[in-house]
Amino acid sequence: MEKAYKLLARQEQISNKKAKDLIDRGLVYHLDRKVKIARAQMANDTYFRVEEIDKVKIIYQDENILAINKPALLDSYELAETSEEDETELIHRLDRDTSGVLLLARNQEFLKDAIRAFKQRKVKKRYVAWVEGIFCEEIKIDAPIRTHKQGGKAFSQIDEKHGQPAITIVKPLEIQGKKSKVEIEILTGRTHQIRLHLSTIGHPVVGDERYGSVTRSKRILLHAKAISLLGYAFEAKEPRDIQKYK
């Protein structure tokens, strides 16, 4: 028996650190089950399958802004760190599992204007997701959110007394079996807002085990489809797992 990340490092001929990172990202599978604990003890002859991350695609760029279609399973901060532009900084972030439009500023003046637009709620954001259950009618969710750390990771919950205002509008798009595709507009930008709000109405995002999904998936099936601010408007093509469920 040996720790999973050490076995993976030997199999892929990579460093232990790189192997642990791949497991932490959710990219490593054994017998079609995701390996979730890098230090888990596993048999020495265990064979792993490593998923590849899709390539980053540029949607638009000019002297002020760089808009990209972020693939799932890639951290937002990595895109800023690897950008060829020294002055590029993240305007906002997407969760690791979330794909879609991500914006980076190319100068400090535009960055300040963009951050101000977010704070003043002058940014429009539209998402699509696959959720558990049959979702048929448009709904507006108005439930305050409080976020705290749990096990070193962010965890949000509804808190009518101490939470910050959070409003989400959800519309049905498609039903496939016992799963539904929905369009989401958020009027505020709280941590895990979409995931938590959908969970509270009994329709957690597929693959989102933290907030109640019972379906195994390679990732949380949430995509940031469109965003507009300061006269710009961008849309990111849906990846295959969002276009159609299974």
mmCIF file of C-alpha atoms in Angstrom:
data_model
loop_
_atom_site.group_PDB
_atom_site.id
_atom_site.type_symbol
_atom_site.label_atom_id
_atom_site.label_comp_id
_atom_site.label_asym_id
_atom_site.label_seq_id
_atom_site.Cartn_x
_atom_site.Cartn_y
_atom_site.Cartn_z
ATOM 1 C CA MET A 1 0.000 0.000 0.000
ATOM 2 C CA GLU A 2 1.128 3.548 -0.743
ATOM 3 C CA LYS A 3 -0.282 7.073 -0.764
ATOM 4 C CA ALA A 4 -2.271 7.843 -3.924
ATOM 5 C CA TYR A 5 -0.209 10.868 -4.952
ATOM 6 C CA LYS A 6 3.058 8.922 -4.691
ATOM 7 C CA LEU A 7 1.684 6.097 -6.832
ATOM 8 C CA LEU A 8 0.441 8.635 -9.385
ATOM 9 C CA ALA A 9 3.823 10.390 -9.420
ATOM 10 C CA ARG A 10 5.551 7.115 -10.295
ATOM 11 C CA GLN A 11 2.986 6.199 -12.931
ATOM 12 C CA GLU A 12 3.110 9.569 -14.688
ATOM 13 C CA GLN A 13 6.815 10.192 -13.949
ATOM 14 C CA ILE A 14 6.086 13.537 -12.364
ATOM 15 C CA SER A 15 6.920 15.132 -9.006
ATOM 16 C CA ASN A 16 4.955 14.279 -5.881
ATOM 17 C CA LYS A 17 3.827 17.913 -5.711
ATOM 18 C CA LYS A 18 2.460 17.824 -9.255
ATOM 19 C CA ALA A 19 0.713 14.508 -8.589
ATOM 20 C CA LYS A 20 -0.937 15.881 -5.445
ATOM 21 C CA ASP A 21 -2.054 18.967 -7.349
ATOM 22 C CA LEU A 22 -3.696 16.823 -10.061
ATOM 23 C CA ILE A 23 -5.661 14.905 -7.423
ATOM 24 C CA ASP A 24 -6.656 18.085 -5.593
ATOM 25 C CA ARG A 25 -7.965 19.506 -8.870
ATOM 26 C CA GLY A 26 -10.234 16.503 -9.354
ATOM 27 C CA LEU A 27 -8.468 15.313 -12.494
ATOM 28 C CA VAL A 28 -7.478 11.809 -11.343
ATOM 29 C CA TYR A 29 -9.683 8.718 -11.591
ATOM 30 C CA HIS A 30 -9.429 5.065 -10.598
ATOM 31 C CA LEU A 31 -12.007 2.616 -12.006
ATOM 32 C CA ASP A 32 -14.106 5.602 -13.161
ATOM 33 C CA ARG A 33 -14.258 7.026 -9.638
ATOM 34 C CA LYS A 34 -12.601 10.328 -8.823
ATOM 35 C CA VAL A 35 -9.660 10.073 -6.425
ATOM 36 C CA LYS A 36 -10.523 12.702 -3.806
ATOM 37 C CA ILE A 37 -7.845 12.219 -1.149
ATOM 38 C CA ALA A 38 -4.226 12.570 -2.277
ATOM 39 C CA ARG A 39 -2.927 10.810 0.844
ATOM 40 C CA ALA A 40 -5.360 7.888 0.650
ATOM 41 C CA GLN A 41 -3.656 4.501 0.941
ATOM 42 C CA MET A 42 -4.038 2.469 -2.256
ATOM 43 C CA ALA A 43 -2.685 -0.795 -3.658
ATOM 44 C CA ASN A 44 0.732 -0.562 -5.305
ATOM 45 C CA ASP A 45 -0.629 -1.829 -8.639
ATOM 46 C CA THR A 46 -3.373 0.834 -8.809
ATOM 47 C CA TYR A 47 -3.729 2.371 -12.278
ATOM 48 C CA PHE A 48 -4.925 5.964 -12.599
ATOM 49 C CA ARG A 49 -6.575 7.857 -15.448
ATOM 50 C CA VAL A 50 -5.755 11.570 -15.640
ATOM 51 C CA GLU A 51 -8.200 13.945 -17.317
ATOM 52 C CA GLU A 52 -6.846 16.762 -19.469
ATOM 53 C CA ILE A 53 -7.961 20.382 -19.037
ATOM 54 C CA ASP A 54 -9.334 22.072 -22.158
ATOM 55 C CA LYS A 55 -7.322 24.907 -23.662
ATOM 56 C CA VAL A 56 -7.963 28.518 -22.695
ATOM 57 C CA LYS A 57 -9.614 30.420 -25.556
ATOM 58 C CA ILE A 58 -9.474 34.184 -26.030
ATOM 59 C CA ILE A 59 -12.876 35.748 -26.715
ATOM 60 C CA TYR A 60 -11.730 39.361 -27.108
ATOM 61 C CA GLN A 61 -8.852 41.652 -26.233
ATOM 62 C CA ASP A 62 -7.932 45.311 -26.542
ATOM 63 C CA GLU A 63 -5.877 47.857 -24.601
ATOM 64 C CA ASN A 64 -8.250 47.685 -21.608
ATOM 65 C CA ILE A 65 -9.530 44.164 -21.281
ATOM 66 C CA LEU A 66 -8.851 40.508 -21.972
ATOM 67 C CA ALA A 67 -11.911 38.237 -22.073
ATOM 68 C CA ILE A 68 -11.321 34.494 -22.088
ATOM 69 C CA ASN A 69 -13.391 31.332 -22.014
ATOM 70 C CA LYS A 70 -12.027 29.625 -18.912
ATOM 71 C CA PRO A 71 -12.122 25.821 -19.015
ATOM 72 C CA ALA A 72 -13.404 23.905 -16.020
ATOM 73 C CA LEU A 73 -10.914 22.567 -13.457
ATOM 74 C CA LEU A 74 -8.562 25.533 -13.851
ATOM 75 C CA ASP A 75 -8.144 28.136 -11.108
ATOM 76 C CA SER A 76 -8.791 31.742 -12.073
ATOM 77 C CA TYR A 77 -5.622 33.016 -10.397
ATOM 78 C CA GLU A 78 -3.489 30.736 -12.582
ATOM 79 C CA LEU A 79 -4.661 32.575 -15.678
ATOM 80 C CA ALA A 80 -3.496 35.886 -14.264
ATOM 81 C CA GLU A 81 -0.141 34.420 -13.254
ATOM 82 C CA THR A 82 0.512 32.834 -16.653
ATOM 83 C CA SER A 83 -0.686 35.765 -18.733
ATOM 84 C CA GLU A 84 1.911 37.207 -21.095
ATOM 85 C CA GLU A 85 0.805 40.706 -20.109
ATOM 86 C CA ASP A 86 2.634 41.946 -16.998
ATOM 87 C CA GLU A 87 -0.155 44.375 -16.129
ATOM 88 C CA THR A 88 -3.042 41.931 -16.509
ATOM 89 C CA GLU A 89 -5.076 41.435 -13.327
ATOM 90 C CA LEU A 90 -8.261 39.522 -12.602
ATOM 91 C CA ILE A 91 -11.377 41.683 -12.538
ATOM 92 C CA HIS A 92 -13.425 38.883 -10.959
ATOM 93 C CA ARG A 93 -13.122 35.125 -10.349
ATOM 94 C CA LEU A 94 -14.870 31.901 -11.207
ATOM 95 C CA ASP A 95 -14.812 28.747 -9.091
ATOM 96 C CA ARG A 96 -12.364 26.085 -10.263
ATOM 97 C CA ASP A 97 -15.168 23.843 -11.560
ATOM 98 C CA THR A 98 -17.009 26.671 -13.330
ATOM 99 C CA SER A 99 -16.260 27.279 -17.006
ATOM 100 C CA GLY A 100 -17.033 30.417 -18.996
ATOM 101 C CA VAL A 101 -16.324 34.108 -19.405
ATOM 102 C CA LEU A 102 -13.527 35.450 -17.224
ATOM 103 C CA LEU A 103 -12.304 39.038 -17.471
ATOM 104 C CA LEU A 104 -8.842 40.464 -16.858
ATOM 105 C CA ALA A 105 -7.883 44.147 -16.901
ATOM 106 C CA ARG A 106 -4.893 45.394 -18.865
ATOM 107 C CA ASN A 107 -4.375 48.632 -16.976
ATOM 108 C CA GLN A 108 -5.013 49.919 -13.471
ATOM 109 C CA GLU A 109 -7.448 52.639 -14.516
ATOM 110 C CA PHE A 110 -9.764 50.161 -16.218
ATOM 111 C CA LEU A 111 -9.400 47.727 -13.313
ATOM 112 C CA LYS A 112 -10.588 50.384 -10.856
ATOM 113 C CA ASP A 113 -13.545 51.268 -13.099
ATOM 114 C CA ALA A 114 -14.487 47.606 -13.463
ATOM 115 C CA ILE A 115 -14.306 46.911 -9.721
ATOM 116 C CA ARG A 116 -16.455 49.980 -9.110
ATOM 117 C CA ALA A 117 -19.010 48.683 -11.633
ATOM 118 C CA PHE A 118 -19.174 45.359 -9.767
ATOM 119 C CA LYS A 119 -19.661 47.100 -6.420
ATOM 120 C CA GLN A 120 -22.407 49.313 -7.862
ATOM 121 C CA ARG A 121 -24.113 46.258 -9.416
ATOM 122 C CA LYS A 122 -23.752 47.657 -12.922
ATOM 123 C CA VAL A 123 -22.537 44.318 -14.258
ATOM 124 C CA LYS A 124 -24.900 41.803 -15.841
ATOM 125 C CA LYS A 125 -23.968 38.116 -15.533
ATOM 126 C CA ARG A 126 -25.782 35.164 -17.059
ATOM 127 C CA TYR A 127 -25.021 31.501 -16.359
ATOM 128 C CA VAL A 128 -26.335 28.136 -17.488
ATOM 129 C CA ALA A 129 -26.309 24.952 -15.440
ATOM 130 C CA TRP A 130 -27.663 21.434 -15.244
ATOM 131 C CA VAL A 131 -29.526 20.843 -12.001
ATOM 132 C CA GLU A 132 -31.046 17.916 -10.166
ATOM 133 C CA GLY A 133 -34.762 17.308 -10.688
ATOM 134 C CA ILE A 134 -37.416 18.734 -12.995
ATOM 135 C CA PHE A 135 -37.420 22.545 -13.039
ATOM 136 C CA CYS A 136 -40.388 24.064 -14.889
ATOM 137 C CA GLU A 137 -41.115 27.630 -13.752
ATOM 138 C CA GLU A 138 -39.086 30.826 -13.450
ATOM 139 C CA ILE A 139 -38.258 31.752 -9.877
ATOM 140 C CA LYS A 140 -36.596 34.661 -8.081
ATOM 141 C CA ILE A 141 -34.564 33.672 -5.034
ATOM 142 C CA ASP A 142 -33.978 36.435 -2.499
ATOM 143 C CA ALA A 143 -32.032 34.922 0.392
ATOM 144 C CA PRO A 144 -29.107 36.555 2.277
ATOM 145 C CA ILE A 145 -25.824 34.641 2.286
ATOM 146 C CA ARG A 146 -23.091 34.363 4.889
ATOM 147 C CA THR A 147 -19.773 32.730 3.954
ATOM 148 C CA HIS A 148 -17.207 31.177 6.275
ATOM 149 C CA LYS A 149 -14.254 28.815 6.093
ATOM 150 C CA GLN A 150 -14.817 25.113 6.593
ATOM 151 C CA GLY A 151 -11.816 22.798 6.382
ATOM 152 C CA GLY A 152 -9.805 25.570 4.747
ATOM 153 C CA LYS A 153 -12.437 26.044 2.028
ATOM 154 C CA ALA A 154 -15.238 28.553 1.585
ATOM 155 C CA PHE A 155 -18.712 27.400 2.551
ATOM 156 C CA SER A 156 -21.840 29.535 2.260
ATOM 157 C CA GLN A 157 -25.194 29.315 3.969
ATOM 158 C CA ILE A 158 -28.458 31.220 4.118
ATOM 159 C CA ASP A 159 -28.446 33.591 7.082
ATOM 160 C CA GLU A 160 -31.427 35.946 7.315
ATOM 161 C CA LYS A 161 -29.892 37.862 10.238
ATOM 162 C CA HIS A 162 -26.188 38.183 9.397
ATOM 163 C CA GLY A 163 -26.021 37.365 5.672
ATOM 164 C CA GLN A 164 -25.408 39.796 2.811
ATOM 165 C CA PRO A 165 -28.211 40.442 0.295
ATOM 166 C CA ALA A 166 -28.271 37.925 -2.560
ATOM 167 C CA ILE A 167 -30.735 37.722 -5.446
ATOM 168 C CA THR A 168 -30.805 35.030 -8.129
ATOM 169 C CA ILE A 169 -33.266 34.604 -11.021
ATOM 170 C CA VAL A 170 -33.595 31.103 -12.474
ATOM 171 C CA LYS A 171 -35.375 30.202 -15.737
ATOM 172 C CA PRO A 172 -36.021 26.720 -17.206
ATOM 173 C CA LEU A 173 -34.409 25.884 -20.561
ATOM 174 C CA GLU A 174 -34.589 22.129 -21.071
ATOM 175 C CA ILE A 175 -35.515 18.909 -19.279
ATOM 176 C CA GLN A 176 -33.663 15.662 -19.873
ATOM 177 C CA GLY A 177 -34.811 12.716 -17.768
ATOM 178 C CA LYS A 178 -34.605 13.827 -14.140
ATOM 179 C CA LYS A 179 -32.174 16.665 -14.867
ATOM 180 C CA SER A 180 -32.944 20.209 -16.002
ATOM 181 C CA LYS A 181 -30.946 22.845 -17.829
ATOM 182 C CA VAL A 182 -31.515 26.323 -16.449
ATOM 183 C CA GLU A 183 -30.448 29.899 -17.166
ATOM 184 C CA ILE A 184 -29.393 31.977 -14.194
ATOM 185 C CA GLU A 185 -29.016 35.710 -13.709
ATOM 186 C CA ILE A 186 -27.428 36.972 -10.515
ATOM 187 C CA LEU A 187 -28.125 40.501 -9.321
ATOM 188 C CA THR A 188 -25.466 40.198 -6.598
ATOM 189 C CA GLY A 189 -22.151 38.353 -6.492
ATOM 190 C CA ARG A 190 -21.804 36.345 -3.281
ATOM 191 C CA THR A 191 -19.482 33.366 -2.827
ATOM 192 C CA HIS A 192 -21.179 30.193 -4.123
ATOM 193 C CA GLN A 193 -24.397 32.180 -4.590
ATOM 194 C CA ILE A 194 -25.761 30.167 -7.519
ATOM 195 C CA ARG A 195 -24.805 26.829 -6.013
ATOM 196 C CA LEU A 196 -26.335 27.615 -2.620
ATOM 197 C CA HIS A 197 -29.506 29.243 -3.918
ATOM 198 C CA LEU A 198 -30.246 26.370 -6.313
ATOM 199 C CA SER A 199 -29.659 23.917 -3.496
ATOM 200 C CA THR A 200 -32.117 25.737 -1.211
ATOM 201 C CA ILE A 201 -34.941 25.288 -3.743
ATOM 202 C CA GLY A 202 -34.196 21.578 -4.088
ATOM 203 C CA HIS A 203 -32.306 21.759 -7.389
ATOM 204 C CA PRO A 204 -28.554 21.606 -6.636
ATOM 205 C CA VAL A 205 -26.181 21.879 -9.582
ATOM 206 C CA VAL A 206 -25.281 18.442 -10.944
ATOM 207 C CA GLY A 207 -21.961 17.287 -9.479
ATOM 208 C CA ASP A 208 -22.048 19.795 -6.609
ATOM 209 C CA GLU A 209 -21.766 17.340 -3.728
ATOM 210 C CA ARG A 210 -20.996 20.113 -1.231
ATOM 211 C CA TYR A 211 -24.435 21.634 -1.750
ATOM 212 C CA GLY A 212 -26.470 18.461 -2.105
ATOM 213 C CA SER A 213 -26.073 16.919 -5.562
ATOM 214 C CA VAL A 214 -26.359 13.119 -5.520
ATOM 215 C CA THR A 215 -25.024 12.695 -9.050
ATOM 216 C CA ARG A 216 -21.384 11.880 -9.767
ATOM 217 C CA SER A 217 -19.832 14.147 -12.374
ATOM 218 C CA LYS A 218 -16.367 15.121 -13.556
ATOM 219 C CA ARG A 219 -17.140 18.636 -12.396
ATOM 220 C CA ILE A 220 -19.929 20.920 -11.221
ATOM 221 C CA LEU A 221 -22.004 21.571 -14.341
ATOM 222 C CA LEU A 222 -22.077 25.377 -14.169
ATOM 223 C CA HIS A 223 -21.018 27.715 -16.998
ATOM 224 C CA ALA A 224 -20.638 31.503 -16.970
ATOM 225 C CA LYS A 225 -22.178 32.148 -20.375
ATOM 226 C CA ALA A 226 -22.309 35.936 -20.670
ATOM 227 C CA ILE A 227 -21.201 39.122 -18.949
ATOM 228 C CA SER A 228 -21.476 42.809 -19.749
ATOM 229 C CA LEU A 229 -19.898 45.861 -18.112
ATOM 230 C CA LEU A 230 -18.634 49.331 -19.012
ATOM 231 C CA GLY A 231 -19.958 49.078 -22.564
ATOM 232 C CA TYR A 232 -18.462 45.637 -23.210
ATOM 233 C CA ALA A 233 -20.479 42.448 -23.702
ATOM 234 C CA PHE A 234 -19.017 38.954 -24.023
ATOM 235 C CA GLU A 235 -20.398 35.446 -24.412
ATOM 236 C CA ALA A 236 -18.556 32.128 -23.988
ATOM 237 C CA LYS A 237 -19.459 29.085 -26.040
ATOM 238 C CA GLU A 238 -20.863 26.270 -23.933
ATOM 239 C CA PRO A 239 -18.586 23.227 -23.528
ATOM 240 C CA ARG A 240 -19.925 19.807 -24.519
ATOM 241 C CA ASP A 241 -20.977 18.808 -20.996
ATOM 242 C CA ILE A 242 -23.158 21.931 -20.764
ATOM 243 C CA GLN A 243 -24.630 21.821 -24.264
ATOM 244 C CA LYS A 244 -26.205 18.441 -23.567
ATOM 245 C CA TYR A 245 -26.394 16.357 -20.409
ATOM 246 C CA LYS A 246 -24.783 12.953 -21.147
#
